[in-house]
Short mmCIF file of C-alpha atoms and ligand atoms in Angstrom, two decimals:
data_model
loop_
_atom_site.label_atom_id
_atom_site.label_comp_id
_atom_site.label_asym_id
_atom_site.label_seq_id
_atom_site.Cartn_x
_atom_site.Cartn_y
_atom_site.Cartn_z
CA UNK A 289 -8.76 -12.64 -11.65
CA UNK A 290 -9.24 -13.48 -8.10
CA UNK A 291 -7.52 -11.09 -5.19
CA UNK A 292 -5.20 -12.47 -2.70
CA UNK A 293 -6.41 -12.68 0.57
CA UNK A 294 -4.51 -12.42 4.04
CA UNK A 295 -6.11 -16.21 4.13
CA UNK A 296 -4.19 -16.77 0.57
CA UNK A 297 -1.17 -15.69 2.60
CA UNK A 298 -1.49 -17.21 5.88
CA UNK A 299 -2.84 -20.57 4.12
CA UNK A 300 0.66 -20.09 1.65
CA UNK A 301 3.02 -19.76 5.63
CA UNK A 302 1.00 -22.89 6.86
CA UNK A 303 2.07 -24.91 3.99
CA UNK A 304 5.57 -24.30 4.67
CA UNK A 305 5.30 -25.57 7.89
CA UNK A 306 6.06 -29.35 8.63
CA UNK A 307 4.41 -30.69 11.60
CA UNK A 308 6.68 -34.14 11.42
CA UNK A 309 10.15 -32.29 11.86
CA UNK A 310 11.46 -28.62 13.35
CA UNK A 311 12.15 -26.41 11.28
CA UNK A 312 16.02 -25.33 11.26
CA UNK A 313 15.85 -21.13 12.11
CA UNK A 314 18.96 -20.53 9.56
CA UNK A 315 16.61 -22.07 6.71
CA UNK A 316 14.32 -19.16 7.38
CA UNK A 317 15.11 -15.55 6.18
CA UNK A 318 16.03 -13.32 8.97
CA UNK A 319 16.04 -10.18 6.46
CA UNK A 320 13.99 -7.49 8.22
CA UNK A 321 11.33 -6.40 5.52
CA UNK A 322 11.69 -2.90 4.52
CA UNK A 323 9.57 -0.97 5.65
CA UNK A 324 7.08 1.13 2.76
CA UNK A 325 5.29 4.36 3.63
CA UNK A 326 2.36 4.32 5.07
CA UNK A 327 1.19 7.43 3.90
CA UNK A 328 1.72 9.22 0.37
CA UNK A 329 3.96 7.84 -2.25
CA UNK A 330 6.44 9.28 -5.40
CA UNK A 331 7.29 7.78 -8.42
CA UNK A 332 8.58 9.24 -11.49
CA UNK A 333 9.23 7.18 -14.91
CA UNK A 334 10.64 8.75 -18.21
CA UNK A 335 10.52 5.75 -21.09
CA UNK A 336 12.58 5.20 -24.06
CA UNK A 337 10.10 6.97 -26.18
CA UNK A 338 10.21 9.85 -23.75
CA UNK A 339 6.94 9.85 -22.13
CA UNK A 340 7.12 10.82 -18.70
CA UNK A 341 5.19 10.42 -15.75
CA UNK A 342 5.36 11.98 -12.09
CA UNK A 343 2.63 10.71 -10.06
CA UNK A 344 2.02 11.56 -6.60
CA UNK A 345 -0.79 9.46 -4.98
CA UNK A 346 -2.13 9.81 -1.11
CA UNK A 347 -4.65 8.03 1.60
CA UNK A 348 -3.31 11.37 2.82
CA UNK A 349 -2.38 9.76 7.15
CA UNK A 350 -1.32 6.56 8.55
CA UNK A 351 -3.24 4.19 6.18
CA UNK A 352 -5.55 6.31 5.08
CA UNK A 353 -8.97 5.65 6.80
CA UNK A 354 -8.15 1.86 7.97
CA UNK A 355 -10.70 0.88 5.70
CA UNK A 356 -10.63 -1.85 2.76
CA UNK A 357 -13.90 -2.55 1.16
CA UNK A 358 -14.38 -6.27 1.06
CA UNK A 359 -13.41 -7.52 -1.98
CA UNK A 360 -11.65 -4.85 -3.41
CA UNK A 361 -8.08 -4.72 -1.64
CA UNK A 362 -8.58 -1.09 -2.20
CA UNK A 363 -7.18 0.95 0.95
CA UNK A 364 -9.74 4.00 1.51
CA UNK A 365 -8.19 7.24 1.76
CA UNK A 366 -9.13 10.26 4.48
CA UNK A 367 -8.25 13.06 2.50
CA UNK A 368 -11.54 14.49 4.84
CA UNK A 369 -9.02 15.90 6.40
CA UNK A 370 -7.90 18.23 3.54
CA UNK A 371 -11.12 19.52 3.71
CA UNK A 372 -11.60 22.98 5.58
CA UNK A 373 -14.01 21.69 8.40
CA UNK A 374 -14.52 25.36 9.62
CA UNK A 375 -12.84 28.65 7.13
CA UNK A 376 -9.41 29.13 8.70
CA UNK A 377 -8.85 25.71 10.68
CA UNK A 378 -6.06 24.32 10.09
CA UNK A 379 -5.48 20.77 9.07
CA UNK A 380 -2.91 18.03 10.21
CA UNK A 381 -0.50 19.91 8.43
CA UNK A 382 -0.96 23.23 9.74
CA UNK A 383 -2.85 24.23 6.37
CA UNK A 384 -5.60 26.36 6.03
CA UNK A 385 -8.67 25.84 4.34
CA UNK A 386 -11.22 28.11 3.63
CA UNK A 387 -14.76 28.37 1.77
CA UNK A 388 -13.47 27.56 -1.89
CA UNK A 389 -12.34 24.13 0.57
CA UNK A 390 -15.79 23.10 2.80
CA UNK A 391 -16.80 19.74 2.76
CA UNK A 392 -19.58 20.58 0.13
CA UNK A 393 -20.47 19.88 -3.12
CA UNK A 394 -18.51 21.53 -5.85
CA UNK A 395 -16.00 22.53 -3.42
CA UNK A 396 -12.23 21.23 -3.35
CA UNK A 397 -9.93 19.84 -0.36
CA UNK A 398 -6.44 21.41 0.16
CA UNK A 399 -3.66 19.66 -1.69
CA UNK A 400 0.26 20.42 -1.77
CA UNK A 401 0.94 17.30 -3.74
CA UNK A 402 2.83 18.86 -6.89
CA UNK A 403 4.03 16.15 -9.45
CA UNK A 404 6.35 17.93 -11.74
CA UNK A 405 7.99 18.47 -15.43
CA UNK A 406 10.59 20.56 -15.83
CA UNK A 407 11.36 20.85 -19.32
CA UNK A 408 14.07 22.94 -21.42
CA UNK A 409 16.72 22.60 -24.30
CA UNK A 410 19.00 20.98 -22.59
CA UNK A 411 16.48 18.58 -20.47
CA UNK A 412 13.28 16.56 -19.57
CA UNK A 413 12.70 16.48 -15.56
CA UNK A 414 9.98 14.46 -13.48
CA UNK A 415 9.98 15.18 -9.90
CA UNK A 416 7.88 14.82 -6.97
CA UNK A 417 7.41 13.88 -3.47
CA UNK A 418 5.04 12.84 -0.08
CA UNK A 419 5.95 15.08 2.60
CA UNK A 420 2.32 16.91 3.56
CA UNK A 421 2.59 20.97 3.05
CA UNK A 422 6.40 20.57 2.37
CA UNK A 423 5.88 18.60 -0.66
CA UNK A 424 5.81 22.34 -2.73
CA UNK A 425 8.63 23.32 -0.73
CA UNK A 426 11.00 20.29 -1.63
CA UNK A 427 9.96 19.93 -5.66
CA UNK A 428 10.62 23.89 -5.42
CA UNK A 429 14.35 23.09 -4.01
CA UNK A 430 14.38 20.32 -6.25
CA UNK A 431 13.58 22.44 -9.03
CA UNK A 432 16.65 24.88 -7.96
CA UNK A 433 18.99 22.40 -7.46
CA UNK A 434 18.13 21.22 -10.81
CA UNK A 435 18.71 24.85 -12.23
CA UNK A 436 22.18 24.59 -10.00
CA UNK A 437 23.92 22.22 -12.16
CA UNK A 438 22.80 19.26 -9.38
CA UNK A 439 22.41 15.74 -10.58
CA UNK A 440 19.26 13.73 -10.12
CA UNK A 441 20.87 12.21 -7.11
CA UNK A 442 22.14 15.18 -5.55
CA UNK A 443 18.68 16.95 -6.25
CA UNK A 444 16.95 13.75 -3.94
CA UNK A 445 19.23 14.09 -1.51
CA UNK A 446 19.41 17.93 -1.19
CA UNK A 447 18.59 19.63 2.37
CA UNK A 448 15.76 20.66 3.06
CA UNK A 449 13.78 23.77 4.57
CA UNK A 450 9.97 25.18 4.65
CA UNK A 451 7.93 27.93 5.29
CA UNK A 452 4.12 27.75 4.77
CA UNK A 453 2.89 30.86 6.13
CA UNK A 454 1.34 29.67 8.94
CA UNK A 455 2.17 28.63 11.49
CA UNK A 456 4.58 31.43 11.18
CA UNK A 457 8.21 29.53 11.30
CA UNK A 458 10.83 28.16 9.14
CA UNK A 459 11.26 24.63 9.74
CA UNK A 460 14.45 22.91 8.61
CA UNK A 461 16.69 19.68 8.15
CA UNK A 462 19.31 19.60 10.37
CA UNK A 463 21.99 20.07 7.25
CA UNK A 464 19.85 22.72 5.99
CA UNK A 465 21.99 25.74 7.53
CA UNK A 466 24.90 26.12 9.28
CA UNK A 467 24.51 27.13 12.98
CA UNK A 468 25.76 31.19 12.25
CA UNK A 469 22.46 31.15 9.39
CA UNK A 470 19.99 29.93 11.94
CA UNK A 471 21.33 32.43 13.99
CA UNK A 472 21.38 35.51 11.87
CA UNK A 473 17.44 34.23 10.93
CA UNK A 474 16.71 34.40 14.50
CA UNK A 475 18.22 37.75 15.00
CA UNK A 476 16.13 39.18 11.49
CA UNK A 477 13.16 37.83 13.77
CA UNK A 478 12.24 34.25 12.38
CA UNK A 479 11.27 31.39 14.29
CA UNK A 480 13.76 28.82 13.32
CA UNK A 481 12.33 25.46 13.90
CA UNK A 482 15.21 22.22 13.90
CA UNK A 483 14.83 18.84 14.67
CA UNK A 484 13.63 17.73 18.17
CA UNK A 485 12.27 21.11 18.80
CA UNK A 486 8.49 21.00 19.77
CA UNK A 487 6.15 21.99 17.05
CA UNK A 488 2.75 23.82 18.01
CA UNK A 489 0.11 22.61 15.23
CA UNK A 490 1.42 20.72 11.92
CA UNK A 491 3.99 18.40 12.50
CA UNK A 492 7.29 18.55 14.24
CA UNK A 493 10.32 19.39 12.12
CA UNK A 494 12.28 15.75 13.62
CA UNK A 495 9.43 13.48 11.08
CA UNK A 496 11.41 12.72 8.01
CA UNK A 497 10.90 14.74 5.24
CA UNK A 498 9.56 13.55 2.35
CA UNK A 499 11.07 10.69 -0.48
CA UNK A 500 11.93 12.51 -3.71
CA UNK A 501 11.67 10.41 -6.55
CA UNK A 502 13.47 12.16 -9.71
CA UNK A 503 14.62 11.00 -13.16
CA UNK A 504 16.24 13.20 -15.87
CA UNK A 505 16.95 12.92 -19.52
CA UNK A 506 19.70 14.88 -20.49
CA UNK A 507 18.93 15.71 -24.24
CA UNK A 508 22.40 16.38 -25.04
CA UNK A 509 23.72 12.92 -24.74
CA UNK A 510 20.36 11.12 -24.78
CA UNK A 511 21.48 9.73 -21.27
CA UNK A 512 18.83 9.06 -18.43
CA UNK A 513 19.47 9.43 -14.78
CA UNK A 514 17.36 8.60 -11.40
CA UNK A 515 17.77 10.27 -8.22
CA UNK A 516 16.17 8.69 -4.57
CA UNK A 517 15.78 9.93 -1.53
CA UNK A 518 18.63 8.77 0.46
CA UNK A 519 16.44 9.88 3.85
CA UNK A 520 14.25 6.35 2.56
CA UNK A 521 16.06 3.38 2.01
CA UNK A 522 13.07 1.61 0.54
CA UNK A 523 13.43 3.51 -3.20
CA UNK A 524 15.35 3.27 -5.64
CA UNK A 525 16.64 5.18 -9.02
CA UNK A 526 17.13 2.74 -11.82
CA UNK A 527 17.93 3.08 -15.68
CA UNK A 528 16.78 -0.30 -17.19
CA UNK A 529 15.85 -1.94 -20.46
CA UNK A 530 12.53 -2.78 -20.13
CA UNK A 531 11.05 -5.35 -22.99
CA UNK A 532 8.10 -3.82 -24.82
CA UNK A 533 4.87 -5.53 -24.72
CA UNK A 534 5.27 -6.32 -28.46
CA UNK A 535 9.02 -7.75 -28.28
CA UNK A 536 7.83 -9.78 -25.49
CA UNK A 537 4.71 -11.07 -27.57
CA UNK A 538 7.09 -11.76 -30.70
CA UNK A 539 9.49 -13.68 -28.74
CA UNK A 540 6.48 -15.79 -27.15
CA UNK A 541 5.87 -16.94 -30.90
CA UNK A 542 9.28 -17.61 -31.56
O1 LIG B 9 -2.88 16.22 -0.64
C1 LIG B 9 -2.11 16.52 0.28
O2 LIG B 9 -1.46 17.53 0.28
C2 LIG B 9 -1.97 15.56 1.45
N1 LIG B 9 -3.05 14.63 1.44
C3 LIG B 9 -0.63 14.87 1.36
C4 LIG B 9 -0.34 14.04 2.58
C5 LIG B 9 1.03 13.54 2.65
O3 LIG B 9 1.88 13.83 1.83
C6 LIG B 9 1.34 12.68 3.81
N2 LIG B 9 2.64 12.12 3.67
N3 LIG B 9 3.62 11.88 3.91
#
């Protein structure tokens, strides 16, 4: 099977265009294309058989490296940066690395991506999210919210606060806490970092956080239920019925 090329695509636009007559603008789409991160991605699948994934894949910042291998329309990754490049440097995330984390053989880079099952009596859970160091911090108040009685969409859409250790702060959505809470945490002593407020090292608290993508299947009723992070407009939660492989195969011989 042969990869598309941007040629493919621009030689596809050219053929639309007729060089004998304008083109009226209202025959073209003037739906903006949503935008897709650029960065890590989410997604979380429980089937009708009950397997579950939650897989959490990164080229770790803005398009990874920049590089595609000719041929391959594989984007290159620069999870280099996870790496600890000195012991006790921190990375674009504020995260530090030490020896177990050198840029050696046999050693291993930094990662906070934490695709998750939750599983219990009364239900299956698959969570995750991008977000950088704050991706434990959201499945954790995912995970809580879960425990709270919240529904998969409530979970997604759940505020959101972090603390990493260092840099020493707690950085939070602005519905995170009410305006007497941040104050009381600034009076116990805490840096209390909110949105627009400059960030020294890591990344200020105004980027958006993260895009929780969370299903649950509720054992008691056998009922499945998505949750997506409001914050990105490009997901989505769906329950579908998805043909199998075989029904599809058996109705091609029909
Ligand atoms: O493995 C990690 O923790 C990082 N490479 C994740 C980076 C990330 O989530 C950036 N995304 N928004």
């Amino acid at each position: 099977q042969r990869l598309l090329t941007s040629a493919d695509y621009a030689a596809g636009l050219r053929a639309t265009i007729n060089p004998a007559r304008a083109t009226p603008s209202d025959m073209l789409s003037g739906e903006q294309t949503p935008l897709e991160d650029e960065e890590t991605t989410h997604f979380s699948i429980i089937d009708e058989a009950g397997n579950r994934v939650a897989v959490t894949q990164t080229v770790n910042l803005l398009f990874g490296s920049g590089l595609v291998p000719p041929g391959t329309g594989v984007l290159l990754n620069n999870e280099m940066d996870d790496f600890a490049l000195q012991p006790g440097t921190p990375n674009a995330f504020g995260v530090m690395g030490y020896d177990a984390n050198a840029p050696a053989p046999g050693k291993r880079m930094l990662s906070s991506m934490t695709p998750t099952f939750m599983q219990s009596g009364e239900r299956v859970v698959a969570l995750g999210t991008p977000g950088g160091s704050r991706i434990i911090t959201m499945v954790l108040l995912g995970i809580l919210g879960y425990d709270a009685g919240l529904d998969a969409q409530a979970v997604a859409a759940l505020p959101r606060y972090h603390h990493q250790w260092m840099p020493d702060r707690i950085q939070a959505e602005s519905a995170a806490f009410a305006p007497d809470v941040v104050q009381a945490l600034r009076e116990l002593g805490h840096t209390v970092q909110l949105p627009g407020e400059e960030a020294e090292g890591g990344r200020g608290s105004s980027h958006v956080w993260g895009n929780l993508q969370t299903v649950e299947w509720r054992l008691a009723d056998n009922s499945l239920h998505g949750g997506s992070d409001p914050r990105n407009p490009v997901g989505k939660a769906a329950v579908e019925t998805v043909e199998t492989v075989d029904a599809a195969a058996a109705r091609a011989r029909d």
